[in-house]
PDB file of C-alpha atoms in Angstrom:
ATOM      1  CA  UNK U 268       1.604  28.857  -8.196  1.00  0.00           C
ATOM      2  CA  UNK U 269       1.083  26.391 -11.120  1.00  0.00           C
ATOM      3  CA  UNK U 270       4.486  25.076 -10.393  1.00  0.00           C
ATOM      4  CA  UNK U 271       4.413  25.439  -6.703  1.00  0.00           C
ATOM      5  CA  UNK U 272       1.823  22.849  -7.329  1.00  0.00           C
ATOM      6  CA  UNK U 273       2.901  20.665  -9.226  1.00  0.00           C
ATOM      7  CA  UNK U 274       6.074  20.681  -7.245  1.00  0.00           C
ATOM      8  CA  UNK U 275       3.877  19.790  -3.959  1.00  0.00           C
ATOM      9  CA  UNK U 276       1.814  17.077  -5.722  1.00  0.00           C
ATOM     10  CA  UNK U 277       5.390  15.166  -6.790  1.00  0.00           C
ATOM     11  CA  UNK U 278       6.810  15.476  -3.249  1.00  0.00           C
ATOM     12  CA  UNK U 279       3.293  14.036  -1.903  1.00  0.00           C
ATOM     13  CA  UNK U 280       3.532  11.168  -4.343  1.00  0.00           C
ATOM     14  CA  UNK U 281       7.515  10.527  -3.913  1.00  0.00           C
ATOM     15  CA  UNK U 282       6.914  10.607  -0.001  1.00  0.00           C
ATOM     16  CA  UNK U 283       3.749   7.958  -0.224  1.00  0.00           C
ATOM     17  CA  UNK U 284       5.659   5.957  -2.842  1.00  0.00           C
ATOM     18  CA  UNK U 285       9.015   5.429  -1.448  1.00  0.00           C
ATOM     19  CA  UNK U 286       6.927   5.061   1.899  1.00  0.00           C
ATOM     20  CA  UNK U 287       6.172   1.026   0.748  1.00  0.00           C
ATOM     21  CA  UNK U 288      10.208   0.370   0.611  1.00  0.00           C
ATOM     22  CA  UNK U 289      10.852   0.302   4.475  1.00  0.00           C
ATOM     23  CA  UNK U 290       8.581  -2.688   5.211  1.00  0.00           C
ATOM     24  CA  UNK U 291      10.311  -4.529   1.711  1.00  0.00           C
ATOM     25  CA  UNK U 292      13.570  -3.921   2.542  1.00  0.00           C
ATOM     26  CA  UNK U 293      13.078  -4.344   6.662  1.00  0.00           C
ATOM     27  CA  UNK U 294      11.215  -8.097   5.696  1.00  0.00           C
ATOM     28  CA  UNK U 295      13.918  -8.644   3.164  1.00  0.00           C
ATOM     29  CA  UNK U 296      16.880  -8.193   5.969  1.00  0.00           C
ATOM     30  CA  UNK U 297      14.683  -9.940   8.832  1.00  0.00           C
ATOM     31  CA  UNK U 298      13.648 -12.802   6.156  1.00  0.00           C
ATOM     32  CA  UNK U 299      10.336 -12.475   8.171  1.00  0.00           C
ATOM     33  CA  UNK U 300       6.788 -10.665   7.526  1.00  0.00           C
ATOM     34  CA  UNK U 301       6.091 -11.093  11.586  1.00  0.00           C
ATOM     35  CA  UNK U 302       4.548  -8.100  13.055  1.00  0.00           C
ATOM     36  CA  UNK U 303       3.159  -6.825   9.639  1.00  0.00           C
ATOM     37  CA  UNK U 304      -0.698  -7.395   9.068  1.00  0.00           C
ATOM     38  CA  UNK U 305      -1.707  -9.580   6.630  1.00  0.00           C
ATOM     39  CA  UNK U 306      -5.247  -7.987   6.868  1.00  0.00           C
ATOM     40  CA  UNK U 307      -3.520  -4.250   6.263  1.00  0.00           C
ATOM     41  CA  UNK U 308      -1.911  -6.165   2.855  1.00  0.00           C
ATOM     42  CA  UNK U 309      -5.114  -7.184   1.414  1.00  0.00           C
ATOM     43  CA  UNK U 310      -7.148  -4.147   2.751  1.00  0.00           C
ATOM     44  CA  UNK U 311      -4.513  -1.922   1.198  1.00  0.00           C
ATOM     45  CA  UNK U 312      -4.629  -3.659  -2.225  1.00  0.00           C
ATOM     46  CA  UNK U 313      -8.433  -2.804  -2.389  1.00  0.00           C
ATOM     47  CA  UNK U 314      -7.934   0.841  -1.380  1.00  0.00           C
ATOM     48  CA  UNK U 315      -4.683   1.057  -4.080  1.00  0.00           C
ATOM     49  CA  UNK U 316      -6.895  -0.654  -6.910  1.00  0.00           C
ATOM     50  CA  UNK U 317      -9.777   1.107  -6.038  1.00  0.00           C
ATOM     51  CA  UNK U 318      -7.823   4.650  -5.933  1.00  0.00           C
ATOM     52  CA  UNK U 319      -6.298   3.431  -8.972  1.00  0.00           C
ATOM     53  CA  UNK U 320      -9.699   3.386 -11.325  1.00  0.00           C
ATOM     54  CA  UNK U 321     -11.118   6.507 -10.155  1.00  0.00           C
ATOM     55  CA  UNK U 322      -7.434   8.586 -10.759  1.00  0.00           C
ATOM     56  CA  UNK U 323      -6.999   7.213 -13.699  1.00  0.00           C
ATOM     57  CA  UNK U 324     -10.571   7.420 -15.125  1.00  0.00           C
ATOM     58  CA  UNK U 325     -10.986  10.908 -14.346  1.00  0.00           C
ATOM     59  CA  UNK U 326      -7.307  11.945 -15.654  1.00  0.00           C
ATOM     60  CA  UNK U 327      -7.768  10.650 -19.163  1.00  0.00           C
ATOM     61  CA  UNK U 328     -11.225   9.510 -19.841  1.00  0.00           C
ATOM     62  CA  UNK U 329     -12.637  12.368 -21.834  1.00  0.00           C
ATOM     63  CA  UNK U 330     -16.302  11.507 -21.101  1.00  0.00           C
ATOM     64  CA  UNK U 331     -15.731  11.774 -17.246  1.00  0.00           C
ATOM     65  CA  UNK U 332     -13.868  15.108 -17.552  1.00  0.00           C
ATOM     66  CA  UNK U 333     -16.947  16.743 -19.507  1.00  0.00           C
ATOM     67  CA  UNK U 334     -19.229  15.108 -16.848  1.00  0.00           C
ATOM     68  CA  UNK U 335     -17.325  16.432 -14.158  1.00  0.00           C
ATOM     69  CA  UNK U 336     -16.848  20.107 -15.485  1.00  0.00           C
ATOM     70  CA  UNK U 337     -20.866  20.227 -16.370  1.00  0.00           C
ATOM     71  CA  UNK U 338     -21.360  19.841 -12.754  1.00  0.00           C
ATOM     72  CA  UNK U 339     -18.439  21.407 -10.802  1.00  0.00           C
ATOM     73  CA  UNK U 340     -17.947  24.063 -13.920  1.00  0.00           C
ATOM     74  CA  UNK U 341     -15.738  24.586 -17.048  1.00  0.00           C
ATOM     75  CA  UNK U 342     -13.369  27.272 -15.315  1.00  0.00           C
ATOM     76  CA  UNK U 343     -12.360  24.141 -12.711  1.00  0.00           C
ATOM     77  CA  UNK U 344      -9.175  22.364 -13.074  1.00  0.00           C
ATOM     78  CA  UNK U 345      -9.556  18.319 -12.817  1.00  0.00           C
ATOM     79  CA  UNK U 346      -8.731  17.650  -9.206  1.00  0.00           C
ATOM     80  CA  UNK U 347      -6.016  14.798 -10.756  1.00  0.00           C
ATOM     81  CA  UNK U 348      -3.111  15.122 -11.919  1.00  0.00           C
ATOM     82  CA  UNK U 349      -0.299  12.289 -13.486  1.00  0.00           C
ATOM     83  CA  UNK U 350       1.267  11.536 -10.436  1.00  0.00           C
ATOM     84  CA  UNK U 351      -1.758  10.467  -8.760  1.00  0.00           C
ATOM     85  CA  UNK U 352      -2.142   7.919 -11.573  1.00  0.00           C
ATOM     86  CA  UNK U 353       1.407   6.870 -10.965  1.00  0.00           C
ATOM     87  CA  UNK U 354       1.207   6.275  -6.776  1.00  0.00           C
ATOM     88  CA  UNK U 355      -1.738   3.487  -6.626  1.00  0.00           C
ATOM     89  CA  UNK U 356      -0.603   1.656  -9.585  1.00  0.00           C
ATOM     90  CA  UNK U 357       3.541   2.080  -8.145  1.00  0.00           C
ATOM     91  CA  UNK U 358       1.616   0.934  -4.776  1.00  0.00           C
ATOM     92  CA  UNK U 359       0.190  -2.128  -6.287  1.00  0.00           C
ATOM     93  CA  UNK U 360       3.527  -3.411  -7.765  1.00  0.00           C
ATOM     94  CA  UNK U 361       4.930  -3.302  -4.151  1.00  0.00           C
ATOM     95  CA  UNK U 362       1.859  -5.041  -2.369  1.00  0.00           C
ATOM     96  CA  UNK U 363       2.447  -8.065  -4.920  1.00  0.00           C
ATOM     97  CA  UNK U 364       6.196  -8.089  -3.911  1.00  0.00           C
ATOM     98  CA  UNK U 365       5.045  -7.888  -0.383  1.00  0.00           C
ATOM     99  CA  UNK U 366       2.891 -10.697  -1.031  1.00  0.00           C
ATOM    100  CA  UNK U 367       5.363 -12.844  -2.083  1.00  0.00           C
ATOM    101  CA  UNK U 368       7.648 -11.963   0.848  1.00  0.00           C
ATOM    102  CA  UNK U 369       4.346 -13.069   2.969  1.00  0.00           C
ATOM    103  CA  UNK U 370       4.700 -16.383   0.914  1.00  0.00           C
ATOM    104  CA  UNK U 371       8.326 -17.453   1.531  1.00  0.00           C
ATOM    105  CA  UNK U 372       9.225 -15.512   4.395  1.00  0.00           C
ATOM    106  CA  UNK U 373       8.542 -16.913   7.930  1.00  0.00           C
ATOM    107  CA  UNK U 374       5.333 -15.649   9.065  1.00  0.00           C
ATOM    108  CA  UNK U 375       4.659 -17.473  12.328  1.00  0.00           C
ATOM    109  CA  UNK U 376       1.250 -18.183  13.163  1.00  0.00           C
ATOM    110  CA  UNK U 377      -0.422 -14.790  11.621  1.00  0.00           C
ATOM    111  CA  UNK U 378      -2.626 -15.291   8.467  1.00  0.00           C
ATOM    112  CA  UNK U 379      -5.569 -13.302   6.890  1.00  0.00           C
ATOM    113  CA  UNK U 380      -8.654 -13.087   9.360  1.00  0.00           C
ATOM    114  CA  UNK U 381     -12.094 -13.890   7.805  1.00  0.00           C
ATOM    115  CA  UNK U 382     -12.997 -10.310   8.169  1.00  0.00           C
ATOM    116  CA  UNK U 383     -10.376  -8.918   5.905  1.00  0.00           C
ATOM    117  CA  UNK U 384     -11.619 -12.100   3.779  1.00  0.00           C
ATOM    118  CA  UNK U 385     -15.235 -10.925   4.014  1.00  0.00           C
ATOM    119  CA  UNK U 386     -14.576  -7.059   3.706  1.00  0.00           C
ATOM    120  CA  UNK U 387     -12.552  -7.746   0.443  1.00  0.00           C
ATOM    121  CA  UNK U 388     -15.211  -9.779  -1.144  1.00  0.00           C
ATOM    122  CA  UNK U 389     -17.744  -6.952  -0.348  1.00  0.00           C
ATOM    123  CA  UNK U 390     -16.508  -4.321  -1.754  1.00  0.00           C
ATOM    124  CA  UNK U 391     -15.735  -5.275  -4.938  1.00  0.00           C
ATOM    125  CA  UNK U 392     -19.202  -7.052  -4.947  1.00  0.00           C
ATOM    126  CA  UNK U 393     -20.465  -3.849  -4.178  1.00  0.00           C
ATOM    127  CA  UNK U 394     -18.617  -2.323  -6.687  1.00  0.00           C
ATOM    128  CA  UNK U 395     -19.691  -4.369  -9.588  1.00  0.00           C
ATOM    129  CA  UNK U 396     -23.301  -3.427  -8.528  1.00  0.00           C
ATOM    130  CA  UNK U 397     -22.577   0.064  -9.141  1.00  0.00           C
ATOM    131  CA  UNK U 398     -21.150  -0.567 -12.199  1.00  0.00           C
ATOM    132  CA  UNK U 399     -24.076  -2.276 -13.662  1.00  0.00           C
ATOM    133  CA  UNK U 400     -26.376   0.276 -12.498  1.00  0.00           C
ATOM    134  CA  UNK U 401     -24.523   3.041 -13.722  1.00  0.00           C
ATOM    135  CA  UNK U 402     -24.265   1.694 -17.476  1.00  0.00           C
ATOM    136  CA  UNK U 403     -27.639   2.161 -18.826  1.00  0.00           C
ATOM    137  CA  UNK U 404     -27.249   5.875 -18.027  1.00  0.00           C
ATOM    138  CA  UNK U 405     -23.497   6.657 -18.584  1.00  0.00           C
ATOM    139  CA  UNK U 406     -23.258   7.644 -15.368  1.00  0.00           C
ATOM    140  CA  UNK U 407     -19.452   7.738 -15.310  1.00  0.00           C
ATOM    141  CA  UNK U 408     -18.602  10.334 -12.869  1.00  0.00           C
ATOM    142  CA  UNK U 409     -20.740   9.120 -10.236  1.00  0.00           C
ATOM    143  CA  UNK U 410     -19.198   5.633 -10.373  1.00  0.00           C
ATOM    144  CA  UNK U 411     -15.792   6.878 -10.159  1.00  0.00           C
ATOM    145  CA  UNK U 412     -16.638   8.667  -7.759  1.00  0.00           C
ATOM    146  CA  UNK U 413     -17.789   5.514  -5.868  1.00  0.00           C
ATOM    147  CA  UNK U 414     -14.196   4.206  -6.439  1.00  0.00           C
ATOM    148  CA  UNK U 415     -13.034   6.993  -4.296  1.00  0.00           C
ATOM    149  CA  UNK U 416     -15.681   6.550  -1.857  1.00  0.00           C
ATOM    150  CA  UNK U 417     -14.562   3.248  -1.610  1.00  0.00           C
ATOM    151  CA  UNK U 418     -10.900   4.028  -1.509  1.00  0.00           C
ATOM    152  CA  UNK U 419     -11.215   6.470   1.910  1.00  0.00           C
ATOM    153  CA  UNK U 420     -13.613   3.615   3.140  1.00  0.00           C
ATOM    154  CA  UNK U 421     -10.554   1.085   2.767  1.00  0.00           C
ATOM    155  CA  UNK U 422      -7.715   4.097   3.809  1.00  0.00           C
ATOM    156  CA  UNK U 423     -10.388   4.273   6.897  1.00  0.00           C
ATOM    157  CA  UNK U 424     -10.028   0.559   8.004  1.00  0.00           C
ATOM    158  CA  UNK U 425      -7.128  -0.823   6.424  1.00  0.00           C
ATOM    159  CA  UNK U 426      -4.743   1.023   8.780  1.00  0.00           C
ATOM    160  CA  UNK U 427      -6.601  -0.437  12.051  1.00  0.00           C
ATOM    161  CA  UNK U 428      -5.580  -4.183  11.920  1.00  0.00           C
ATOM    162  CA  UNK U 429      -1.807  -3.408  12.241  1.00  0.00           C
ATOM    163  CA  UNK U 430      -2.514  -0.988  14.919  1.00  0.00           C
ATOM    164  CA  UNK U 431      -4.671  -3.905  16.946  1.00  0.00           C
ATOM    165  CA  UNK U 432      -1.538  -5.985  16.179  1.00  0.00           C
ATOM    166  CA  UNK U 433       0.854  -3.660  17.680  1.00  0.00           C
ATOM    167  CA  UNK U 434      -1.262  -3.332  20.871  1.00  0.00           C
ATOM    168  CA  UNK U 435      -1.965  -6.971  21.151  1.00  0.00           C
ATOM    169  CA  UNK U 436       1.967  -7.893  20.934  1.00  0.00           C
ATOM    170  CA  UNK U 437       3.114  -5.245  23.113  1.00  0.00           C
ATOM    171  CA  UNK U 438       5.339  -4.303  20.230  1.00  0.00           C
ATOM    172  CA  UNK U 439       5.996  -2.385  16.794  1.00  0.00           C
ATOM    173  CA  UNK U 440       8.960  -4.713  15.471  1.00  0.00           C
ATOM    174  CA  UNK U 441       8.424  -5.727  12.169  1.00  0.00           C
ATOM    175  CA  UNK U 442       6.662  -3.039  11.220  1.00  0.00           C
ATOM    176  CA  UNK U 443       8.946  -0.421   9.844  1.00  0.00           C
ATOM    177  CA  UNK U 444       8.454   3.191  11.203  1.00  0.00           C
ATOM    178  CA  UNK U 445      10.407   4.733   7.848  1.00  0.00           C
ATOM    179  CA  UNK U 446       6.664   3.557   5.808  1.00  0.00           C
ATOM    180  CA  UNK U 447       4.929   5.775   8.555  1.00  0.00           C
ATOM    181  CA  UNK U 448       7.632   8.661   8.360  1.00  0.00           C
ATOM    182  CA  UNK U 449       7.229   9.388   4.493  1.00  0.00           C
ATOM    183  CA  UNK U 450       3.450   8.393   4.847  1.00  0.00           C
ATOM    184  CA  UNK U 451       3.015  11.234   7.050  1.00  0.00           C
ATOM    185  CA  UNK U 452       4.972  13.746   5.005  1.00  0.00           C
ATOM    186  CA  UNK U 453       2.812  12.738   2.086  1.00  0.00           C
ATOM    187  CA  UNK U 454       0.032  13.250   3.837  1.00  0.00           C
ATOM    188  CA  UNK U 455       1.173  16.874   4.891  1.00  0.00           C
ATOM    189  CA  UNK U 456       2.457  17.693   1.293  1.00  0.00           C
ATOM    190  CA  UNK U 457      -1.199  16.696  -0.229  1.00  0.00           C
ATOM    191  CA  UNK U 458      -3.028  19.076   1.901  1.00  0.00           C
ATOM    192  CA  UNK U 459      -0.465  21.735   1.167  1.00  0.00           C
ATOM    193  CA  UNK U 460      -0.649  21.194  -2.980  1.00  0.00           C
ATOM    194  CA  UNK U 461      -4.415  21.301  -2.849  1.00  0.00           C
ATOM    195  CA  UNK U 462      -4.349  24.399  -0.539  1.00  0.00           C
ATOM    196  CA  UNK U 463      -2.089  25.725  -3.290  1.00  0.00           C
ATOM    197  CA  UNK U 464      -4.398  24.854  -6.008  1.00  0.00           C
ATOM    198  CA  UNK U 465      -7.391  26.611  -4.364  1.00  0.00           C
ATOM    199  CA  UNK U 466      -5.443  30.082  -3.693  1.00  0.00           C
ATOM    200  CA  UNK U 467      -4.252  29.914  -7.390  1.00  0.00           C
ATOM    201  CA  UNK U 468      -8.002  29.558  -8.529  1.00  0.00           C
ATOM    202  CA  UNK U 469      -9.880  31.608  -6.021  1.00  0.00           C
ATOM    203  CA  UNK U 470     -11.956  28.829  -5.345  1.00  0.00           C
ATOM    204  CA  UNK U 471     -12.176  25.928  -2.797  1.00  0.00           C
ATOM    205  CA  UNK U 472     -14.156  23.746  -4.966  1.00  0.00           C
ATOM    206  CA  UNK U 473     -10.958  20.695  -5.987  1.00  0.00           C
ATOM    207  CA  UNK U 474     -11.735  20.179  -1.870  1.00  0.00           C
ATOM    208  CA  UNK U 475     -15.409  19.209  -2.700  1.00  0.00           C
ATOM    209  CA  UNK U 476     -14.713  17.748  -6.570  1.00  0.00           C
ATOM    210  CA  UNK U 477     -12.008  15.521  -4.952  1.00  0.00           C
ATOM    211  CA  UNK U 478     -13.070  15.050  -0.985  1.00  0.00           C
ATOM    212  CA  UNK U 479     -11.551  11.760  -1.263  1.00  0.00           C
ATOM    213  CA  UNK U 480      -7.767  13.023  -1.783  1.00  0.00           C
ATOM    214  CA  UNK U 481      -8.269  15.761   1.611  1.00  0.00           C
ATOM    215  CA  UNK U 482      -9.806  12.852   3.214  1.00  0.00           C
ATOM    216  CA  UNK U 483      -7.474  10.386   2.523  1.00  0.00           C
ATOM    217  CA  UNK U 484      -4.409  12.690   3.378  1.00  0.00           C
ATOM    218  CA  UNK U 485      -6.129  12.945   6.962  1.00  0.00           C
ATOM    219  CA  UNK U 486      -7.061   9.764   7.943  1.00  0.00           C
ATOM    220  CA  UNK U 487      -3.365   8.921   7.140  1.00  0.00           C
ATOM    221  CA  UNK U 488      -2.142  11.583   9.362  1.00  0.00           C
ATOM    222  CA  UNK U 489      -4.664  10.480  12.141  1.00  0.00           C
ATOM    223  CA  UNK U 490      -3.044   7.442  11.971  1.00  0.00           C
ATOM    224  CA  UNK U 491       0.468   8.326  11.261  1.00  0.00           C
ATOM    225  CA  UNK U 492       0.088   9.863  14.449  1.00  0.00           C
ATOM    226  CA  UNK U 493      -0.956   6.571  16.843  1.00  0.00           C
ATOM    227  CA  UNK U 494       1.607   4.829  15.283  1.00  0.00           C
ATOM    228  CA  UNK U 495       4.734   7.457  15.965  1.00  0.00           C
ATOM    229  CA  UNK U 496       2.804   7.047  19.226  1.00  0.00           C
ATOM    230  CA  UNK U 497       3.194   3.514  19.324  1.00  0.00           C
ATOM    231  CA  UNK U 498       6.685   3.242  18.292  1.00  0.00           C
ATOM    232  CA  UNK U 499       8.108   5.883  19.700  1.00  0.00           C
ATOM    233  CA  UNK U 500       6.520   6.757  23.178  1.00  0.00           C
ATOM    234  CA  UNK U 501       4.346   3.285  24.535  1.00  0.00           C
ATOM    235  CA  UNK U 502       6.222   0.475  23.238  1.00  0.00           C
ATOM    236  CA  UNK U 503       9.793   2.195  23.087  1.00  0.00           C
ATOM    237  CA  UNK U 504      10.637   2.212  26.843  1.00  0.00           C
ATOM    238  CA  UNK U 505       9.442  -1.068  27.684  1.00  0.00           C
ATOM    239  CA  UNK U 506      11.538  -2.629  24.632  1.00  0.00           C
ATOM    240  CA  UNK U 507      14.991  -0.336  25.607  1.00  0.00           C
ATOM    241  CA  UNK U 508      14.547  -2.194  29.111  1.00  0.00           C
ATOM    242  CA  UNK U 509      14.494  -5.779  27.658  1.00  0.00           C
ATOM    243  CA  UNK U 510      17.161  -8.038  26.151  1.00  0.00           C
ATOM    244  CA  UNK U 511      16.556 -10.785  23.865  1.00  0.00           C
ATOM    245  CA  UNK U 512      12.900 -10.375  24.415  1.00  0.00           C
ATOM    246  CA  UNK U 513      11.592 -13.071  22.151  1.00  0.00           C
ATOM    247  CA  UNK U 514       8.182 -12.622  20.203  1.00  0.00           C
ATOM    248  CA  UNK U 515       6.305 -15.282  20.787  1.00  0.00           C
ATOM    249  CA  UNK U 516       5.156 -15.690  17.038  1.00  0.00           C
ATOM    250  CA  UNK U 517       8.351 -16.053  15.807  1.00  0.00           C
ATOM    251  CA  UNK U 518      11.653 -17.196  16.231  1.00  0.00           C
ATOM    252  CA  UNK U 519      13.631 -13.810  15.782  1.00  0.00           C
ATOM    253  CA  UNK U 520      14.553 -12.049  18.969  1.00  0.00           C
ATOM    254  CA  UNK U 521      12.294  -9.288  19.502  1.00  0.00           C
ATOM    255  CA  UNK U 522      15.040  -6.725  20.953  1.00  0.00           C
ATOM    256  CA  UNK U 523      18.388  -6.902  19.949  1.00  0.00           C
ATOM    257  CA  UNK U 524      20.565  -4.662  22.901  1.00  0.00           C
ATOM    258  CA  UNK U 525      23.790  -3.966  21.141  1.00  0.00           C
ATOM    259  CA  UNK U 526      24.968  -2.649  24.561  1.00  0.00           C
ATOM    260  CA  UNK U 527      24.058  -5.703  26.183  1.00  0.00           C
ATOM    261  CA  UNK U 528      25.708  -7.826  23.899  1.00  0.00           C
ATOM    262  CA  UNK U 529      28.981  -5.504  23.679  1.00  0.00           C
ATOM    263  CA  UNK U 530      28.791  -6.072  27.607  1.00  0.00           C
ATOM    264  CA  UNK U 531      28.558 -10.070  27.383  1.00  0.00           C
ATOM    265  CA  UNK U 532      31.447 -10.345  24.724  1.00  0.00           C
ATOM    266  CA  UNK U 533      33.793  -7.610  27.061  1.00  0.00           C
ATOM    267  CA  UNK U 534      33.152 -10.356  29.672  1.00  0.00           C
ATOM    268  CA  UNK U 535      34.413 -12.998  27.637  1.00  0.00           C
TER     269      UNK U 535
END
């Protein structure tokens, strides 16, 4: 069961890890970031850097481990294991390469809205609060487990800009699917290596010691599922129907009908 596990929480991390190359690679080929959310970039930084602290806190600070077994008990296993250190920080590296894609790539008229601004600014305000008030009584595990309060807050919201953005353009091109594919598998793979964990110690209790990780698997299947939605049933027949379609925020063609063009040169 032990390696069942850790088998299970590798595949999770692989699948959510790998699931950041799509939208490199697909803004890399396109040299455009159009139809990718600048608002999902800098909400998912704060939910990556957030998930970072608490994984890593609670996987080798000593002090929060003792906290955390005096109140969940001593015959629990901490709900965190190395590869859940390694996916925020992996995720991080790949936002900042993202970023810089977002810099020199063409990006039409889409920018950061003042509400991503404003929601950033708060939560690590709100953040630093915590930490002050937690210091004068060592109260480590309950601000880590803020972090992770804060990181399902962000994996919440941070997903809803690029849906608006596919609804308001009609259209899911430029955001790659393959991120969504391997996001959802991750998602599925989490709730199946905590599962796993629970059978092996008779107890449900990892659920309640680490709600964020359940939480955060769901929420990304909820959403995993409007945009397969998205892609592959609302937006997919109107774009089959249309040739050089052209999105009106950048200069690209929207749809690219190989069949259509194969006709025009057979012409020729």
């Amino acid at each position: 069961m032990e390696i069942l596990y850790q088998v299970l929480g590798w595949s999770s991390i692989t699948c959510w890890a790998l699931s950041a190359y799509p939208q490199v690679i697909l803004n890399f080929r396109r040299k455009s970031v159009v139809g990718l959310s600048f608002d999902y970039v800098i909400l998912n930084f704060t939910k990556q850097s957030s998930y970072l602290i608490y994984n890593a806190t609670l996987f080798f600070s000593a002090a929060v481990q003792r906290q955390y077994f005096d109140k969940y008990g001593y015959d629990q296993m901490i709900p965190v294991a190395l590869s859940d250190v390694f996916f925020p920080l992996h995720s991080i590296l790949l936002i900042c390469v993202v970023s810089v894609q977002i810099v020199f790539f063409e990006r039409g008229n889409q920018k950061v809205s003042k509400t991503a601004i404003a929601i950033f600014v708060a939560v690590w305000f709100f953040a630093a609060a915590c930490s002050f008030i937690a210091l004068p009584t060592h109260s480590w595990l309950w601000l880590v487990s803020i972090f992770n309060s804060i990181q399902v807050f962000m994996t919440f919201i941070k997903y809803s800009p690029q849906a608006f953005l596919n609804f308001t353009r009609k259209s899911t091109v430029g955001f790659s699917i393959g991120n969504i594919v391997l996001d959802f598998t991750g998602g599925v793979a989490t709730l199946a290596q905590m599962s796993v964990q629970s059978i092996d110690q008779g107890s449900w209790v990892n659920f309640f010691g680490n709600l964020g990780k359940p939480l955060l698997a769901l929420i990304s299947i909820a959403f995993d599922l409007i945009f397969f939605y998205q892609h592959f049933i609302l937006y997919h027949i109107k774009a089959s129907r249309v040739s050089f379609q052209r999105d009106p925020e950048s200069s690209e063609p929207l749809i690219k009908d190989s069949d259509h063009l194969q006709g025009i040169a057979t012409t020729s």
